[in-house]
Coordinates of C-alpha atoms in Angstrom, one line a residue:
Chain A
M1 CA 22.4 -11.4 -19.4
L2 CA 22.0 -12.8 -15.9
G3 CA 19.7 -15.5 -17.3
R4 CA 22.3 -16.6 -19.8
A5 CA 25.0 -16.6 -17.1
A6 CA 22.8 -18.6 -14.8
N7 CA 22.0 -21.0 -17.6
T8 CA 25.7 -21.4 -18.4
L9 CA 26.5 -22.0 -14.7
A10 CA 23.7 -24.5 -14.5
G11 CA 25.0 -26.2 -17.6
L12 CA 28.5 -26.4 -16.3
A13 CA 27.3 -27.9 -13.1
L14 CA 25.2 -30.4 -15.0
L15 CA 27.7 -31.4 -17.7
S16 CA 30.7 -33.5 -17.2
A17 CA 34.0 -32.3 -18.5
T18 CA 34.5 -35.5 -20.5
S19 CA 32.1 -35.5 -23.3
C20 CA 28.4 -35.7 -24.1
Q21 CA 27.6 -36.7 -20.6
P22 CA 23.9 -37.4 -20.1
A23 CA 23.6 -34.4 -17.7
A24 CA 21.4 -35.9 -15.0
E25 CA 19.0 -37.1 -17.7
G26 CA 20.4 -40.6 -18.4
P27 CA 19.4 -43.8 -16.9
A28 CA 22.1 -43.6 -14.2
A29 CA 20.4 -40.4 -12.8
E30 CA 16.9 -41.3 -13.6
G31 CA 16.6 -45.1 -13.7
R32 CA 15.0 -47.1 -16.4
T33 CA 11.8 -47.6 -14.7
S34 CA 11.1 -44.0 -13.9
A35 CA 11.9 -43.1 -17.6
R36 CA 8.8 -45.1 -18.4
S37 CA 6.2 -42.9 -17.0
A38 CA 3.5 -45.0 -15.2
A39 CA 1.1 -42.2 -16.0
S40 CA 1.3 -42.7 -19.7
S41 CA 1.6 -45.5 -22.2
Y42 CA 4.9 -43.9 -23.5
R43 CA 8.4 -45.0 -22.7
G44 CA 9.8 -41.5 -23.0
T45 CA 9.6 -39.2 -20.0
L46 CA 6.4 -37.3 -19.9
L47 CA 7.1 -33.6 -19.2
P48 CA 5.0 -32.1 -16.4
D49 CA 4.8 -28.8 -18.4
P50 CA 4.8 -29.3 -22.2
I51 CA 7.4 -27.1 -24.0
Q52 CA 6.3 -24.7 -26.7
K53 CA 8.0 -25.4 -30.1
P54 CA 10.6 -22.7 -30.4
D55 CA 10.5 -20.2 -33.3
F56 CA 13.9 -19.9 -35.0
V57 CA 15.6 -20.0 -38.3
L58 CA 19.0 -21.6 -38.8
P59 CA 20.9 -22.7 -42.0
D60 CA 20.6 -26.3 -42.9
T61 CA 23.4 -28.5 -44.4
R62 CA 22.8 -27.0 -47.8
D63 CA 23.2 -23.5 -46.2
R64 CA 19.6 -22.7 -46.9
P65 CA 17.5 -21.1 -44.1
F66 CA 15.4 -23.6 -42.2
D67 CA 12.3 -22.1 -40.4
F68 CA 11.9 -24.6 -37.7
Q69 CA 8.3 -23.8 -36.7
A70 CA 7.0 -23.5 -40.3
R71 CA 8.9 -26.4 -41.7
T72 CA 7.9 -28.9 -39.0
R73 CA 4.3 -27.8 -38.6
G74 CA 2.0 -30.9 -38.8
F75 CA 4.8 -33.3 -38.1
V76 CA 6.1 -35.2 -35.1
T77 CA 9.5 -33.5 -34.7
L78 CA 12.3 -35.0 -32.7
L79 CA 14.9 -32.3 -31.8
F80 CA 18.4 -33.2 -30.6
F81 CA 21.5 -31.1 -29.8
G82 CA 24.8 -32.8 -30.3
Y83 CA 28.0 -32.8 -32.4
T84 CA 29.5 -35.0 -35.1
S85 CA 32.7 -35.9 -33.2
C86 CA 30.7 -37.0 -30.1
P87 CA 32.2 -40.4 -29.2
D88 CA 29.3 -42.0 -27.4
V89 CA 25.8 -40.5 -26.8
C90 CA 25.1 -38.8 -30.1
P91 CA 25.9 -41.6 -32.5
V92 CA 24.2 -44.2 -30.3
H93 CA 21.0 -42.1 -29.9
L94 CA 20.8 -41.2 -33.6
A95 CA 21.8 -44.6 -34.9
N96 CA 19.1 -46.3 -32.8
L97 CA 16.5 -43.7 -33.9
G98 CA 17.5 -44.0 -37.5
L99 CA 17.3 -47.8 -37.5
V100 CA 13.8 -47.8 -36.0
L101 CA 12.6 -45.1 -38.4
A102 CA 13.9 -47.2 -41.4
K103 CA 11.7 -50.1 -40.2
L104 CA 8.5 -48.1 -39.7
P105 CA 5.8 -48.2 -42.3
P106 CA 6.1 -45.2 -44.8
E107 CA 2.7 -43.7 -43.6
V108 CA 4.2 -43.3 -40.1
R109 CA 7.8 -42.5 -41.1
T110 CA 6.8 -39.7 -43.4
Q111 CA 5.1 -37.9 -40.5
I112 CA 8.2 -37.8 -38.4
N113 CA 11.0 -35.2 -38.7
V114 CA 14.4 -35.6 -36.9
V115 CA 16.2 -32.3 -36.5
F116 CA 19.8 -32.2 -35.3
I117 CA 21.4 -28.9 -34.2
T118 CA 25.1 -28.9 -33.8
T119 CA 26.6 -27.7 -30.5
D120 CA 30.1 -27.6 -32.1
P121 CA 29.6 -25.2 -35.0
D122 CA 33.3 -24.5 -35.2
T123 CA 34.1 -28.0 -36.2
D124 CA 30.8 -29.2 -37.8
T125 CA 30.8 -27.9 -41.3
P126 CA 27.6 -28.3 -43.3
E127 CA 29.3 -31.0 -45.5
R128 CA 30.6 -32.9 -42.4
M129 CA 27.1 -32.8 -40.8
K130 CA 25.4 -33.9 -44.0
E131 CA 27.7 -36.9 -44.4
W132 CA 27.5 -37.8 -40.7
L133 CA 23.7 -37.6 -40.5
A134 CA 23.2 -39.5 -43.7
G135 CA 25.0 -42.4 -42.0
F136 CA 22.1 -42.7 -39.7
H137 CA 19.1 -41.9 -41.9
P138 CA 18.9 -40.0 -45.2
D139 CA 16.1 -37.8 -44.0
F140 CA 17.7 -36.5 -40.9
I141 CA 17.8 -32.7 -41.0
G142 CA 21.0 -30.9 -39.8
L143 CA 21.1 -27.3 -38.6
R144 CA 24.0 -25.1 -37.7
G145 CA 24.2 -21.7 -36.0
T146 CA 26.6 -19.9 -33.8
L147 CA 27.2 -21.4 -30.4
D148 CA 25.4 -18.3 -28.9
E149 CA 22.4 -18.9 -31.1
V150 CA 22.3 -22.6 -30.3
N151 CA 22.6 -22.0 -26.6
E152 CA 19.9 -19.4 -26.7
I153 CA 17.5 -21.9 -28.3
Q154 CA 18.5 -24.5 -25.7
G155 CA 17.8 -22.0 -23.0
R156 CA 14.3 -21.4 -24.3
L157 CA 13.8 -25.2 -24.2
G158 CA 15.0 -25.4 -20.6
L159 CA 18.1 -27.4 -21.7
P160 CA 21.6 -26.6 -20.3
H161 CA 23.9 -24.7 -22.5
A162 CA 26.6 -26.6 -24.5
V163 CA 30.0 -26.3 -23.0
V164 CA 33.2 -26.8 -25.1
V165 CA 36.0 -28.4 -23.2
K166 CA 39.5 -28.3 -24.8
S167 CA 42.3 -30.6 -23.8
D168 CA 45.6 -31.9 -25.2
E169 CA 43.7 -34.8 -26.8
G170 CA 41.3 -32.5 -28.6
H171 CA 38.0 -31.1 -27.5
T172 CA 34.7 -32.4 -26.3
V173 CA 31.3 -30.7 -26.0
G174 CA 29.1 -31.2 -23.0
H175 CA 25.5 -31.0 -24.0
S176 CA 22.1 -32.3 -23.2
S177 CA 21.5 -35.9 -24.1
A178 CA 17.8 -35.7 -24.3
I179 CA 15.8 -35.8 -27.5
L180 CA 12.7 -33.6 -27.3
A181 CA 9.6 -34.9 -29.1
F182 CA 7.3 -32.2 -30.4
T183 CA 3.9 -33.5 -31.5
K184 CA 1.5 -32.1 -34.0
D185 CA 0.1 -29.7 -31.5
G186 CA 3.4 -27.8 -31.5
L187 CA 4.3 -28.9 -28.0
A188 CA 6.9 -31.2 -26.6
H189 CA 5.2 -33.5 -24.1
L190 CA 7.9 -36.0 -23.9
R191 CA 11.6 -36.2 -23.8
Y192 CA 13.9 -39.2 -24.5
P193 CA 17.0 -39.4 -22.4
F194 CA 20.0 -41.4 -23.3
G195 CA 19.2 -45.0 -22.4
I196 CA 16.1 -45.1 -24.6
R197 CA 16.4 -48.2 -26.8
Q198 CA 15.2 -49.2 -30.2
A199 CA 12.3 -51.2 -28.7
D200 CA 11.2 -48.0 -26.9
W201 CA 11.3 -45.9 -30.1
A202 CA 9.4 -48.6 -32.0
H203 CA 6.8 -48.5 -29.3
D204 CA 6.4 -44.7 -29.0
L205 CA 6.9 -43.3 -32.5
P206 CA 3.7 -44.7 -34.1
R207 CA 1.8 -43.5 -31.0
L208 CA 3.2 -40.1 -31.2
V209 CA 2.1 -39.8 -34.8
Q210 CA -1.5 -40.8 -33.7
E211 CA -1.5 -38.7 -30.5
D212 CA -3.8 -35.7 -30.2
W213 CA -3.2 -35.0 -26.5
V214 CA -6.9 -34.3 -26.0
D215 CA -6.8 -35.7 -22.4
S216 CA -3.4 -34.2 -21.5
Chain B
M1 CA 43.1 -50.8 -11.9
Q2 CA 41.3 -53.0 -14.4
W3 CA 42.1 -56.7 -13.6
W4 CA 39.4 -58.2 -15.8
C5 CA 37.6 -57.0 -18.9
F6 CA 34.2 -55.4 -18.3
A7 CA 31.8 -53.0 -20.0
R8 CA 33.5 -49.6 -19.5
E9 CA 32.1 -46.2 -20.2
G10 CA 33.6 -44.2 -23.1
A11 CA 34.3 -44.8 -26.7
W12 CA 36.3 -47.8 -27.9
T13 CA 39.9 -47.1 -28.5
W14 CA 42.6 -49.3 -30.1
A15 CA 45.1 -48.2 -27.4
W16 CA 46.4 -51.3 -25.7
Q17 CA 45.2 -51.9 -22.1
P18 CA 46.8 -54.3 -19.6
I19 CA 44.5 -56.9 -18.1
P20 CA 46.6 -58.4 -15.3
G21 CA 43.9 -60.7 -14.0
V22 CA 43.8 -62.5 -17.3
W23 CA 47.6 -62.9 -17.3
A24 CA 47.6 -64.2 -13.8
F25 CA 44.8 -66.7 -14.6
V26 CA 46.4 -68.2 -17.7
L27 CA 49.9 -68.2 -16.2
S28 CA 48.6 -70.1 -13.2
L29 CA 46.8 -72.6 -15.4
G30 CA 49.9 -73.1 -17.5
L31 CA 52.2 -73.3 -14.4
V32 CA 50.1 -75.9 -12.6
Y33 CA 50.0 -78.0 -15.7
H34 CA 53.7 -77.7 -16.3
L35 CA 54.5 -78.7 -12.7
R36 CA 52.2 -81.7 -12.8
S37 CA 53.2 -82.8 -16.3
R38 CA 56.8 -83.3 -15.1
H39 CA 55.6 -86.5 -13.4
W40 CA 53.9 -87.9 -16.4
H41 CA 55.8 -90.3 -18.6
Q42 CA 55.4 -90.9 -22.2
E43 CA 52.4 -93.3 -22.3
A44 CA 51.5 -95.6 -25.1
P45 CA 48.9 -93.8 -27.2
G46 CA 45.6 -95.0 -25.7
P47 CA 42.0 -93.9 -26.7
G48 CA 42.4 -90.9 -28.8
G49 CA 45.8 -92.1 -29.9
L50 CA 47.7 -89.0 -28.7
S51 CA 51.2 -88.9 -27.5
L52 CA 52.2 -86.9 -24.4
G53 CA 53.7 -84.3 -26.8
W54 CA 50.4 -83.8 -28.6
R55 CA 48.5 -83.7 -25.3
K56 CA 50.8 -80.9 -24.0
A57 CA 50.3 -79.1 -27.3
S58 CA 46.6 -79.4 -26.8
F59 CA 46.6 -78.1 -23.2
Y60 CA 48.9 -75.2 -24.0
G61 CA 46.8 -74.5 -27.1
G62 CA 43.8 -74.2 -24.8
V63 CA 45.6 -71.9 -22.4
L64 CA 46.7 -69.8 -25.4
L65 CA 43.1 -69.7 -26.7
L66 CA 41.9 -68.5 -23.2
W67 CA 44.5 -65.8 -23.2
V68 CA 43.6 -64.5 -26.6
S69 CA 39.9 -64.7 -25.9
L70 CA 40.1 -62.9 -22.5
D71 CA 42.8 -60.3 -23.0
W72 CA 42.8 -57.1 -25.1
P73 CA 41.4 -56.5 -27.6
I74 CA 38.8 -59.4 -27.7
G75 CA 38.2 -59.2 -24.0
P76 CA 37.1 -55.5 -23.7
L77 CA 35.4 -55.6 -27.1
G78 CA 33.3 -58.5 -26.1
A79 CA 32.7 -57.3 -22.6
G80 CA 31.2 -53.9 -23.5
Y81 CA 31.0 -53.1 -27.2
L82 CA 30.1 -55.9 -29.6
A83 CA 27.7 -58.7 -29.0
S84 CA 29.2 -60.7 -31.8
V85 CA 32.7 -60.6 -30.1
H86 CA 31.0 -61.6 -26.8
M87 CA 29.5 -64.7 -28.5
L88 CA 32.9 -65.5 -30.1
Q89 CA 34.4 -65.4 -26.6
F90 CA 31.7 -67.8 -25.5
V91 CA 32.6 -70.3 -28.2
L92 CA 36.3 -70.0 -27.5
V93 CA 36.2 -69.9 -23.6
G94 CA 33.1 -72.1 -23.1
V95 CA 33.4 -74.7 -25.8
V96 CA 36.7 -74.9 -27.6
A97 CA 39.3 -74.2 -24.9
P98 CA 37.7 -76.6 -22.3
A99 CA 38.0 -79.4 -24.9
L100 CA 41.6 -78.6 -25.6
L101 CA 42.4 -78.5 -21.9
L102 CA 40.8 -81.8 -21.2
V103 CA 42.4 -83.5 -24.2
G104 CA 45.7 -82.2 -22.9
I105 CA 45.6 -84.3 -19.7
P106 CA 46.8 -87.9 -20.2
E107 CA 45.1 -90.8 -18.4
A108 CA 47.8 -90.8 -15.8
G109 CA 47.0 -87.1 -15.2
Y110 CA 43.4 -87.8 -14.6
R111 CA 44.2 -90.7 -12.3
S112 CA 46.5 -88.5 -10.2
L113 CA 44.0 -85.7 -9.8
P114 CA 43.8 -84.6 -6.2
G115 CA 40.5 -84.6 -4.3
R116 CA 39.4 -88.2 -5.0
R117 CA 36.9 -87.8 -2.2
F118 CA 34.9 -85.6 -4.6
Y119 CA 34.7 -88.4 -7.2
P120 CA 31.1 -89.3 -6.2
F121 CA 30.1 -85.7 -6.8
L122 CA 32.1 -85.5 -10.0
R123 CA 30.5 -88.8 -11.2
Q124 CA 27.1 -87.3 -10.8
L125 CA 28.0 -83.9 -12.3
T126 CA 29.7 -85.4 -15.4
H127 CA 27.2 -88.1 -16.1
P128 CA 26.1 -87.3 -19.7
V129 CA 22.6 -86.4 -18.8
S130 CA 23.5 -84.1 -16.0
A131 CA 26.5 -82.7 -18.0
F132 CA 24.0 -81.9 -20.9
V133 CA 21.7 -80.2 -18.4
V134 CA 24.4 -78.2 -16.6
F135 CA 26.0 -77.0 -19.8
N136 CA 22.7 -75.9 -21.4
V137 CA 21.3 -74.3 -18.3
I138 CA 24.4 -72.3 -17.7
M139 CA 24.7 -71.4 -21.3
T140 CA 21.0 -70.2 -21.4
I141 CA 21.1 -68.3 -18.1
S142 CA 24.5 -66.7 -18.8
H143 CA 23.1 -65.2 -22.1
W144 CA 19.9 -64.0 -20.6
P145 CA 19.7 -60.2 -21.4
G146 CA 18.8 -59.1 -17.8
L147 CA 21.8 -61.0 -16.4
V148 CA 24.3 -60.0 -19.1
D149 CA 23.3 -56.3 -18.7
R150 CA 23.9 -56.5 -14.9
L151 CA 27.0 -58.6 -14.9
M152 CA 29.1 -57.2 -17.7
P153 CA 29.5 -53.6 -16.3
T154 CA 31.5 -55.0 -13.3
Q155 CA 34.8 -56.7 -13.3
L156 CA 33.6 -59.4 -10.8
G157 CA 30.4 -60.0 -12.8
S158 CA 32.4 -60.3 -16.1
F159 CA 34.9 -62.7 -14.3
V160 CA 32.0 -64.8 -13.0
M161 CA 30.5 -64.9 -16.5
D162 CA 33.8 -66.2 -18.0
L163 CA 34.4 -68.7 -15.3
S164 CA 30.8 -70.0 -15.6
W165 CA 31.3 -70.6 -19.3
M166 CA 34.6 -72.4 -18.7
F167 CA 33.1 -74.5 -16.0
A168 CA 30.1 -75.4 -18.2
G169 CA 32.4 -76.3 -21.1
L170 CA 34.6 -78.6 -18.9
V171 CA 31.4 -80.3 -17.6
L172 CA 30.1 -80.7 -21.2
W173 CA 33.3 -82.3 -22.5
F174 CA 34.2 -84.4 -19.4
P175 CA 32.1 -87.5 -20.2
V176 CA 33.4 -87.5 -23.8
I177 CA 37.1 -86.9 -23.1
A178 CA 38.0 -87.8 -19.5
P179 CA 38.5 -91.4 -18.5
V180 CA 37.5 -90.7 -14.9
P181 CA 35.5 -90.8 -12.7
H182 CA 33.2 -93.2 -14.5
G183 CA 35.9 -95.9 -14.7
K184 CA 35.3 -96.7 -18.3
S185 CA 35.0 -94.5 -21.3
L186 CA 31.6 -93.8 -22.8
H187 CA 30.8 -95.9 -25.8
P188 CA 31.7 -93.9 -28.9
L189 CA 28.2 -94.2 -30.3
Y190 CA 26.9 -92.5 -27.2
K191 CA 29.6 -89.8 -27.5
I192 CA 28.5 -89.1 -31.0
G193 CA 24.8 -88.9 -30.1
Y194 CA 25.6 -86.7 -27.1
L195 CA 27.7 -84.3 -29.2
A196 CA 25.3 -84.3 -32.1
L197 CA 22.4 -83.4 -29.8
N198 CA 24.4 -80.5 -28.4
A199 CA 25.3 -79.4 -31.9
F200 CA 21.8 -79.3 -33.3
L201 CA 19.9 -78.1 -30.2
I202 CA 18.2 -74.7 -30.7
R203 CA 18.8 -72.9 -27.5
P204 CA 16.7 -69.9 -26.3
P205 CA 19.6 -67.4 -26.5
F206 CA 20.3 -68.2 -30.1
A207 CA 16.6 -67.9 -31.0
M208 CA 16.3 -64.6 -29.2
M209 CA 19.4 -63.2 -30.8
I210 CA 18.4 -64.2 -34.3
F211 CA 14.7 -63.6 -34.3
S212 CA 14.3 -60.6 -32.1
A213 CA 13.1 -57.5 -33.9
H214 CA 15.3 -55.2 -31.7
P215 CA 18.6 -55.6 -29.9
I216 CA 18.1 -57.6 -26.7
Y217 CA 21.3 -56.6 -24.8
E218 CA 21.2 -53.0 -23.5
I219 CA 25.0 -52.8 -23.0
Y220 CA 25.7 -53.5 -26.6
E221 CA 22.8 -51.4 -28.0
L222 CA 23.9 -48.4 -26.0
A223 CA 27.6 -48.9 -26.3
P224 CA 29.6 -46.3 -28.2
P225 CA 29.7 -47.6 -31.8
V226 CA 32.7 -49.6 -33.1
G227 CA 33.0 -49.3 -36.8
G228 CA 29.4 -48.2 -37.4
V229 CA 28.0 -51.6 -36.7
D230 CA 24.2 -51.8 -36.4
P231 CA 23.5 -53.3 -33.0
L232 CA 20.8 -55.7 -34.3
A233 CA 23.1 -57.0 -37.1
D234 CA 25.9 -57.3 -34.6
Q235 CA 23.6 -59.3 -32.3
Q236 CA 22.4 -61.6 -35.2
L237 CA 26.0 -62.2 -36.2
G238 CA 26.7 -63.1 -32.6
G239 CA 23.8 -65.6 -32.7
A240 CA 25.2 -67.1 -35.8
I241 CA 28.7 -67.3 -34.3
M242 CA 27.4 -69.0 -31.2
K243 CA 25.4 -71.5 -33.2
I244 CA 27.9 -72.3 -35.9
G245 CA 30.9 -72.2 -33.6
T246 CA 29.3 -74.5 -31.1
A247 CA 28.1 -76.9 -33.9
W248 CA 31.5 -76.8 -35.5
A249 CA 33.3 -77.7 -32.2
M250 CA 30.8 -80.5 -31.5
G251 CA 31.2 -81.7 -35.1
A252 CA 35.0 -81.9 -34.6
G253 CA 34.2 -83.9 -31.4
V254 CA 32.0 -86.3 -33.4
V255 CA 34.7 -86.8 -36.0
A256 CA 37.3 -87.5 -33.3
A257 CA 34.9 -89.9 -31.5
F258 CA 34.2 -91.7 -34.8
F259 CA 37.9 -92.2 -35.6
D260 CA 38.6 -93.2 -32.0
W261 CA 35.8 -95.8 -32.3
R262 CA 37.3 -97.1 -35.5
R263 CA 40.8 -97.3 -34.0
A264 CA 39.4 -99.0 -30.9
E265 CA 37.5 -101.6 -32.9
E266 CA 40.6 -102.3 -35.0
G267 CA 42.5 -102.8 -31.7
G268 CA 39.6 -104.8 -30.3
R269 CA 38.7 -102.6 -27.4
V270 CA 35.5 -100.5 -27.2
G271 CA 34.3 -99.1 -23.9
G272 CA 30.8 -99.7 -22.5
A273 CA 28.1 -97.1 -22.1

């Protein structure tokens, strides 16, 4: 209980009250050069301690249970938390990723999963998520749970909890802007903060597919 | 307070925004012209064959074009959201509007320009060779991704960018349109060659925008989406607008120079090179 409260407090401290603020992960906080780890050939940020792929089951946009660990085993899996009415970070991140994926050769593209988990389950219906995600790439997978379930998963990944902020003009959801990249070894070695560009994805994705992390 | 359009954070909104710096800029330009034009009398149509009324229409048309290009919504859209609108702004602010402003000044206006002591410098600057170099260097540098990504997020940077375009455009058109400071007008054949070269030249920014595999401008690639436009397609459209818009404006200049030449030959007067 204390852990959840601490996570929520940390999340509140990190997230802006405006919208999907890049919560100390974006280029403003991190700088473009430091996002490109000098220690690796990747343009994403190398995590000092790789994160274990979480084990959870959430319904997908067809309301069928999606076993995250089982269904993504053997794939490079890019995991992102966001919401469909996000005005800035989510659509830009997913659009850039989708556009690069569409240009990758099929033998690379078919080894990559993109999983999106909504942080605004009250608004994001399965139909709405399905239509929104299809606008970026037809293969993007959308998952939806309760906000508690989603925050619990984010907590396991070391991400701040999503925070819904209501105002007269509507509502926004503060959430992490980083995409976690799980490789075939079941670990996330890299994360991609907002500010990652199409050229960066085009550079990293084929490498992630080939990567075996033997030397890591 | 936003006084000039720049790349702001946050999603694009169609809610009107006041841009007082743009209003002050265009109003000052129009006011200075109005005050000076009161001393100009109807002159006999000279090279270009335009009456004072048409010249005034041209100048105020240029001012209007500047206003439309720099104010909401084109100003903020071009500053921070769509590369294609940014390139449209370049064509309007840096190519079309300067031509209209220069055409709008009659010969008497040029001859009464203050600061005659700067004529030697102006003569050097507006020589066709240096004007060609100045325009193309400013045009290339001001579209360089590293510079655009650094200048556009600030009001001062964005203002400098717009002014540099306008300056480059004025320098570009000066040897073709203005009767000073070279004393005599450039021969129409040279004007046509000069404009045609500028029309057909493939400049580095155009090549980068069209042929790059990925978006080259960070501010437009990472800007909140407007109408679901793919940033690369937007950039390529921007390249096409820049190329076609510039070529079209130069083409209009070639046509004008050709008819001016014909008129001058019929009247028995053609300037030297």
